[in-house]
PDB file of C-alpha atoms in Angstrom:
ATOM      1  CA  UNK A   1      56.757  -3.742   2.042  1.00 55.00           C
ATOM      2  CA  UNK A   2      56.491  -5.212   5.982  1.00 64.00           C
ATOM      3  CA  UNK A   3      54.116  -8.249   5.787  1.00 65.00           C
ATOM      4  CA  UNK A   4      52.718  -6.576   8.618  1.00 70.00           C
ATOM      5  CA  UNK A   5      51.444  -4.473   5.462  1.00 70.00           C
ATOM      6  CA  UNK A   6      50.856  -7.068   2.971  1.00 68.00           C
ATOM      7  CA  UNK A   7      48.541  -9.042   5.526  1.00 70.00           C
ATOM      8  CA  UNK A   8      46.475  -6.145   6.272  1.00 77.00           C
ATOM      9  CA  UNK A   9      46.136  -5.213   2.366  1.00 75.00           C
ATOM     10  CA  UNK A  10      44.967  -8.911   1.781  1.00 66.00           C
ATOM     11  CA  UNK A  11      42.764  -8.292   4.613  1.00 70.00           C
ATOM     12  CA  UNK A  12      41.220  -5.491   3.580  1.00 75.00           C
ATOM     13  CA  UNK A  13      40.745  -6.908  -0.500  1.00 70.00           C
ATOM     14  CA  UNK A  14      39.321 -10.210   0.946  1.00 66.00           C
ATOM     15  CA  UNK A  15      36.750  -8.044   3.140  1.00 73.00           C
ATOM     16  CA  UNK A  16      35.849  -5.551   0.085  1.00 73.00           C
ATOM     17  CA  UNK A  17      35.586  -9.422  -1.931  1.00 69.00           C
ATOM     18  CA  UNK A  18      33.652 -10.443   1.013  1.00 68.00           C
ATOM     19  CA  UNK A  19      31.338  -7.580   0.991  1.00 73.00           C
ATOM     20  CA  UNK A  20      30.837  -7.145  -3.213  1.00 71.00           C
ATOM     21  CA  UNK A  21      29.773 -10.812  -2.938  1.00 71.00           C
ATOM     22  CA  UNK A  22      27.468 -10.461   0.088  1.00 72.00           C
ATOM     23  CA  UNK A  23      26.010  -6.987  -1.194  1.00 66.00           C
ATOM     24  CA  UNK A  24      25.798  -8.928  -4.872  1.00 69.00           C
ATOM     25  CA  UNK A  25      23.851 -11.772  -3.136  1.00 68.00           C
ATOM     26  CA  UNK A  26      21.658  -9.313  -1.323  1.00 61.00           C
ATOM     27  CA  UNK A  27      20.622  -7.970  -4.829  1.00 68.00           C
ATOM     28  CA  UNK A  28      20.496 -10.912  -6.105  1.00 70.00           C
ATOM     29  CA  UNK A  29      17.502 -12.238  -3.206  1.00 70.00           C
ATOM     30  CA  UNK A  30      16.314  -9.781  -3.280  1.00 71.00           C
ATOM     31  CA  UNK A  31      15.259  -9.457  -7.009  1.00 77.00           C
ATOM     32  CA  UNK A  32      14.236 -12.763  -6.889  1.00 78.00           C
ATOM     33  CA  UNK A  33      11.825 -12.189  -4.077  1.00 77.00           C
ATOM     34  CA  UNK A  34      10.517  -9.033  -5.852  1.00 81.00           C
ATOM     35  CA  UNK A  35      10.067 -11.124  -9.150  1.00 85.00           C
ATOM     36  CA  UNK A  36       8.187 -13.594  -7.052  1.00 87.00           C
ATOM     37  CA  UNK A  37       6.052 -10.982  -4.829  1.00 84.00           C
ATOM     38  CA  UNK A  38       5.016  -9.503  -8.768  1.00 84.00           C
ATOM     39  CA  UNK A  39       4.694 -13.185 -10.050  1.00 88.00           C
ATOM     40  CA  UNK A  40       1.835 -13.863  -6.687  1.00 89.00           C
ATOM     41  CA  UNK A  41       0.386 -10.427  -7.574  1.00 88.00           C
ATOM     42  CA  UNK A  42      -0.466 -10.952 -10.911  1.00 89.00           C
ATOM     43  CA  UNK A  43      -1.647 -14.289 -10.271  1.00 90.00           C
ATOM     44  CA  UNK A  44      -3.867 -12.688  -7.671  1.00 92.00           C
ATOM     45  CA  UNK A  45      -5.208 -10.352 -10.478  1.00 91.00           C
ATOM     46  CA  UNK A  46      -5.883 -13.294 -12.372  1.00 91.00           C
ATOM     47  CA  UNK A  47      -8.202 -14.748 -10.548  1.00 93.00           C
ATOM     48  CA  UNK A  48      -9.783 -12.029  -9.286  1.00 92.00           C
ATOM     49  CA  UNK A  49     -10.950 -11.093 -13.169  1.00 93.00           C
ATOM     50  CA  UNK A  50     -11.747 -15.093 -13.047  1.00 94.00           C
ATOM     51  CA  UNK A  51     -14.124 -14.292 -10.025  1.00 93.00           C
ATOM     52  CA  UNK A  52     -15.401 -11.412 -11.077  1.00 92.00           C
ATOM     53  CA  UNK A  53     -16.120 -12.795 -14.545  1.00 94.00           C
ATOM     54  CA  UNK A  54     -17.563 -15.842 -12.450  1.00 93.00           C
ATOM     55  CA  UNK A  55     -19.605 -13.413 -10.749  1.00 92.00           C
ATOM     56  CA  UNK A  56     -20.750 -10.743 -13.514  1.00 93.00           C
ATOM     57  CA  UNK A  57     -24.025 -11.580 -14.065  1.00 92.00           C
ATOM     58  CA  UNK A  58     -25.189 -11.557 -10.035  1.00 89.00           C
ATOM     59  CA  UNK A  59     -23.023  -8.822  -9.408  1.00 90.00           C
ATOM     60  CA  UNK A  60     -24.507  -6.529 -12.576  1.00 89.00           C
ATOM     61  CA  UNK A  61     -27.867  -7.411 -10.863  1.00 88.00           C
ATOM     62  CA  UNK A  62     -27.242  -6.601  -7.769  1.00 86.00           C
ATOM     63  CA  UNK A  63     -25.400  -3.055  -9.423  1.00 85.00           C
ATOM     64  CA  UNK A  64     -28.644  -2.511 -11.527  1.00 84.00           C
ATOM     65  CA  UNK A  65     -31.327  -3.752  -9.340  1.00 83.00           C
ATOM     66  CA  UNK A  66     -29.782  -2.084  -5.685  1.00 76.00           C
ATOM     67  CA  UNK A  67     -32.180   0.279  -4.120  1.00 63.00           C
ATOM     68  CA  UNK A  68     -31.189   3.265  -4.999  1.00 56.00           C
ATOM     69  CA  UNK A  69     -28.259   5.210  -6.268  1.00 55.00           C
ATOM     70  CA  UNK A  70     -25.833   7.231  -3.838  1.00 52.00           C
ATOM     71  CA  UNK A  71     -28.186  10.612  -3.131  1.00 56.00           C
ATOM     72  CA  UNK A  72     -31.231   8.697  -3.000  1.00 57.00           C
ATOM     73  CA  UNK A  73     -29.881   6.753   0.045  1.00 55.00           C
ATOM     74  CA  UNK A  74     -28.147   9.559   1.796  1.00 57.00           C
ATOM     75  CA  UNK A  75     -32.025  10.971   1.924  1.00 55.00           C
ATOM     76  CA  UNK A  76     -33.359   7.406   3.168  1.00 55.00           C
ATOM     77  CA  UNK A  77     -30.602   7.467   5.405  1.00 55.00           C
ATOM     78  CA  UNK A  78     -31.740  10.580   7.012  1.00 56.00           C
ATOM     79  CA  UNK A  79     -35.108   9.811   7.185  1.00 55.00           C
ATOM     80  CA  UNK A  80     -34.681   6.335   8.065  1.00 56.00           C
ATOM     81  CA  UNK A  81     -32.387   6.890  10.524  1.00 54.00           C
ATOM     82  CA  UNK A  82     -34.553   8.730  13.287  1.00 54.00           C
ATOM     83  CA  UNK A  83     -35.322   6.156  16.387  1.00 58.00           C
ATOM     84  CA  UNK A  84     -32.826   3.665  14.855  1.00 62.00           C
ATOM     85  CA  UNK A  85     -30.111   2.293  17.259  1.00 64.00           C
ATOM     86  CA  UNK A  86     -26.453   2.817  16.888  1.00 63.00           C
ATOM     87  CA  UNK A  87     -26.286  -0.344  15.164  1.00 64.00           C
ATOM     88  CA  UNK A  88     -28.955  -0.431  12.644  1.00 64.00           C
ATOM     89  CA  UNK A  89     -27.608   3.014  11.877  1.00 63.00           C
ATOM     90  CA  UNK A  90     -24.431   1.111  11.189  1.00 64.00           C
ATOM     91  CA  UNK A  91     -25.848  -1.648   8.901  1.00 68.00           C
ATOM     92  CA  UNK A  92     -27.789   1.236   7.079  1.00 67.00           C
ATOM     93  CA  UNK A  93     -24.146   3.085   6.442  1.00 73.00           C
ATOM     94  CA  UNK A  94     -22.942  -0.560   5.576  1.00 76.00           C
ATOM     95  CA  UNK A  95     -25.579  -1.788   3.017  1.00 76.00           C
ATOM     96  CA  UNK A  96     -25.398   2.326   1.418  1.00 77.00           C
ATOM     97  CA  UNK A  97     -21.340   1.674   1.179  1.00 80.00           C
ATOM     98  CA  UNK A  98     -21.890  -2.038  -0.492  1.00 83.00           C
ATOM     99  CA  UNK A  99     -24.695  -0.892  -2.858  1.00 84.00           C
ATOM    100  CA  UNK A 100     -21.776   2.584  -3.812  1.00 84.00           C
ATOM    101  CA  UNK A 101     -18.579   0.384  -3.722  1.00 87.00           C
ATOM    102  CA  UNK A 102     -20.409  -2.291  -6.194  1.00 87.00           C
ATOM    103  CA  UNK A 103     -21.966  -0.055  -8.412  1.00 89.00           C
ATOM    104  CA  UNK A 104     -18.718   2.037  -8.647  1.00 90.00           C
ATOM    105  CA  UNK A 105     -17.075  -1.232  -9.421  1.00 91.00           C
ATOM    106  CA  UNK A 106     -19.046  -2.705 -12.209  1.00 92.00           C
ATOM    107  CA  UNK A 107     -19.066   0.594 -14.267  1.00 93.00           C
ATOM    108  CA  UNK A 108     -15.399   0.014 -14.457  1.00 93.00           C
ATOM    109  CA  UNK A 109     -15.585  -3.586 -15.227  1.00 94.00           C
ATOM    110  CA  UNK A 110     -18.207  -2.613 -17.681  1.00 95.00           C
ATOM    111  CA  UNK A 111     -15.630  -0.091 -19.222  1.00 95.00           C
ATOM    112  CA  UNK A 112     -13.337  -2.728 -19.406  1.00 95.00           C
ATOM    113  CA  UNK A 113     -15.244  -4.949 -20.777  1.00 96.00           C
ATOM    114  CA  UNK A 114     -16.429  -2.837 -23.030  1.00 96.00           C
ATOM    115  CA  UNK A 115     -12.927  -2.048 -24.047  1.00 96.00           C
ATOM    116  CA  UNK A 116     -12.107  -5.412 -24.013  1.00 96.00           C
ATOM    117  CA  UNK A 117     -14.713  -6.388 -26.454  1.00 97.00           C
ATOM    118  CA  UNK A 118     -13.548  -3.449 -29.471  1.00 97.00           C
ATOM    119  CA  UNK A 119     -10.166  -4.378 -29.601  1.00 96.00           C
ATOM    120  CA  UNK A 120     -11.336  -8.175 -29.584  1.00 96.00           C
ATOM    121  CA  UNK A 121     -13.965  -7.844 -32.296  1.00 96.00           C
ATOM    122  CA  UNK A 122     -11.862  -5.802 -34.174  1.00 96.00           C
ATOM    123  CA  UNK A 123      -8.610  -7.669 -34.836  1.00 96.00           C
ATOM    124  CA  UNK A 124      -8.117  -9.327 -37.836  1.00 97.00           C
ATOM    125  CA  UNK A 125      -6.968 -12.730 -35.217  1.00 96.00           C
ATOM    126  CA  UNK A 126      -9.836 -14.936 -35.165  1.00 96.00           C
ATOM    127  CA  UNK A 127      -9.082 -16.253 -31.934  1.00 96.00           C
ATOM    128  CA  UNK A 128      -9.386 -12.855 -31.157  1.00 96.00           C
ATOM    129  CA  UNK A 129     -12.329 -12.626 -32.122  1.00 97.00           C
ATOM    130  CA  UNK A 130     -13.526 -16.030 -30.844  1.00 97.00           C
ATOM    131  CA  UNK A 131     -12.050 -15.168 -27.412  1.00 97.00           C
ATOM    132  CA  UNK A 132     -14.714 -11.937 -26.719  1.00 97.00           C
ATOM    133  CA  UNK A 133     -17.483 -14.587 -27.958  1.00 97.00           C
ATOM    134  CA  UNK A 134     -16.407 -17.422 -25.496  1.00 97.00           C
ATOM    135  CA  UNK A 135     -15.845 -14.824 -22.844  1.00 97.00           C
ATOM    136  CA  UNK A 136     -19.464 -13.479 -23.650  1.00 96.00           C
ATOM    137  CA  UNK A 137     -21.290 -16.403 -23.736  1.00 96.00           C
ATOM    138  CA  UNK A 138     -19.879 -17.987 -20.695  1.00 96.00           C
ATOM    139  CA  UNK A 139     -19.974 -14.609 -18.314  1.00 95.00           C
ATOM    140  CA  UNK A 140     -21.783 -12.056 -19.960  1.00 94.00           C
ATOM    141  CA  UNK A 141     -25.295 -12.427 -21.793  1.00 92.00           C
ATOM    142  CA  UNK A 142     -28.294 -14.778 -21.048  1.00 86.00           C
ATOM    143  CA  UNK A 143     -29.634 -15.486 -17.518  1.00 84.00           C
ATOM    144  CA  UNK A 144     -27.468 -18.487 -17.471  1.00 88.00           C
ATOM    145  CA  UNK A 145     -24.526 -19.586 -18.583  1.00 89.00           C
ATOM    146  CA  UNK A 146     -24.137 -22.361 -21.144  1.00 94.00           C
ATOM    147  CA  UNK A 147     -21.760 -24.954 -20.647  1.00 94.00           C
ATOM    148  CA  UNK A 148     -18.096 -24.888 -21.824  1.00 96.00           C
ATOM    149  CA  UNK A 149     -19.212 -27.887 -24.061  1.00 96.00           C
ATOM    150  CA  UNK A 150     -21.963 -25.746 -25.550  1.00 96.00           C
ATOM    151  CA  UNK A 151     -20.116 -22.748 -25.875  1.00 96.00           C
ATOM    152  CA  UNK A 152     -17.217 -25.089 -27.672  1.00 96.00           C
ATOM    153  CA  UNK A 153     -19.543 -26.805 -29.822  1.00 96.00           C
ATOM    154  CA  UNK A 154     -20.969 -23.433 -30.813  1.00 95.00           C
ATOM    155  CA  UNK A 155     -17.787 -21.762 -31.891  1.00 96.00           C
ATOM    156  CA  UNK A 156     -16.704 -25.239 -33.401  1.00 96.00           C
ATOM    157  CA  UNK A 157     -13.322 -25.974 -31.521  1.00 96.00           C
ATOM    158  CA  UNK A 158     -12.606 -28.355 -28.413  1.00 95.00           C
ATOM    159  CA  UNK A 159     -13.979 -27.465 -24.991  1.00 93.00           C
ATOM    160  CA  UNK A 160     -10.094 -26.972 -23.952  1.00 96.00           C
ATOM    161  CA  UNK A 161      -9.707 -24.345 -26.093  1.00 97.00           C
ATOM    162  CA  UNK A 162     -12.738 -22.893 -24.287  1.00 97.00           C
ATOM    163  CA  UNK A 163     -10.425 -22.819 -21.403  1.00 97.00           C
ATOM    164  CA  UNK A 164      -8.023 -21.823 -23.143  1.00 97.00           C
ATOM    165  CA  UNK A 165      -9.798 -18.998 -24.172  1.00 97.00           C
ATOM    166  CA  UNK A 166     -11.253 -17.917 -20.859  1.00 97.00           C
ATOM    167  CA  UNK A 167      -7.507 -18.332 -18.975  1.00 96.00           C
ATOM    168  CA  UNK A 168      -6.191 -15.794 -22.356  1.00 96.00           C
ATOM    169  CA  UNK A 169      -8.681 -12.871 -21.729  1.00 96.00           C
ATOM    170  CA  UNK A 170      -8.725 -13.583 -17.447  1.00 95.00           C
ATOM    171  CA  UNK A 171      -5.008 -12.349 -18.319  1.00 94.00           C
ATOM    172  CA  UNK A 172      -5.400  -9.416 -20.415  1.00 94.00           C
ATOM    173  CA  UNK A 173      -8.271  -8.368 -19.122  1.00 95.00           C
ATOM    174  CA  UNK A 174      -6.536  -8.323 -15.434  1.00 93.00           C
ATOM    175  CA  UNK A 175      -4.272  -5.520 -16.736  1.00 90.00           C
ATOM    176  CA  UNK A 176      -7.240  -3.564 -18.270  1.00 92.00           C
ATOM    177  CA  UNK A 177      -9.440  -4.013 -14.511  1.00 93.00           C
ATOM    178  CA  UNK A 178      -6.456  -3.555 -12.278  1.00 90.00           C
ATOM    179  CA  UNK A 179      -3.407  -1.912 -14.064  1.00 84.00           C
ATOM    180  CA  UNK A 180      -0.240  -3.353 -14.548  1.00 69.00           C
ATOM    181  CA  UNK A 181       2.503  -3.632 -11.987  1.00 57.00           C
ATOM    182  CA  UNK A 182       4.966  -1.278 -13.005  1.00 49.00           C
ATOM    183  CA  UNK A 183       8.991  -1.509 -10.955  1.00 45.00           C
ATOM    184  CA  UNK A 184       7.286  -2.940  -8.205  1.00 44.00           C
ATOM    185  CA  UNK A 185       4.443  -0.348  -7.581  1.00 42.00           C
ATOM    186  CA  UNK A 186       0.761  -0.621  -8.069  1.00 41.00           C
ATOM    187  CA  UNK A 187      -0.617   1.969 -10.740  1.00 37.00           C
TER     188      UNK A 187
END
């Protein structure tokens, strides 16, 4: 064989070397970055459930306590809207979309909840169990909420395990509000 030959066979195995490794790097970033962009995602999820949780008693007021359910305020709208400007048309539209979108989503965080709650208080786990109380107590019934010391000295455990508790059902309750994250894509 000419080494005219041999040099341009070395070439060409130290390109396709060259290119396995670069393509295999490529894949390699690149699944990295996708297990990281999933990673920020579900942490996103988490404390969105923490918010709403946070939020669930001013938000189910707002839900039960809005002025009036979607029908009722397309008729307002109609008769409220004669002689009204192009922008308090707008903030009527607005405020009807906010009372809808809110409403829409705390019958599904309900449901959830709801959910949430059977297959809690019907394990045979305690902590199970204990978690749905914890979770109710501090989010759920009563006006106000009682204080993670209160709720711990209640149930009998330390106040960390109150946290413990809450951080446990923020994450499985974020797959029963949002979905899970299946290759990549939002379901």
């Amino acid at each position: 064989m000419s080494e005219e030959k041999t040099s341009q066979k070395l070439v060409n195995y130290v390109s396709r070397i060259a290119a396995e490794a670069g393509a295999a790097k490529a894949i390699e970033i690149y699944q990295a970055q996708e297990a990281e962009r999933i990673k920020d995602n579900e942490s996103k999820k988490f404390k969105n459930v923490k918010l709403l949780l946070k939020e669930y008693r001013n938000l189910r007021a707002y839900a039960e306590n809005a002025l009036c359910d979607a029908s009722q305020i397309n008729d307002l709208v109609i008769r409220e809207l004669i002689g009204f400007s192009e922008y308090e048309k707008y903030k009527v539209e607005s405020i009807k979309n906010q009372i809808v979108t809110t409403k829409t989503i705390m019958e599904h965080v309900q449901t959830m909840l709801d959910i949430y709650k059977i297959r809690c208080t019907s394990s045979v786990r305690e902590d199970m169990q204990r978690r749905w109380r914890v979770i109710e107590a501090a989010f759920i019934t009563g006006e106000t909420a009682p204080t993670y010391d209160e709720i711990a000295e209640r149930e009998i455990i330390d106040s960390r395990t109150v946290y413990k508790d809450i951080d446990k059902a923020c994450k499985d309750l974020s797959s029963l509000i949002f979905g899970l994250n299946v290759n990549g894509l939002e379901t």
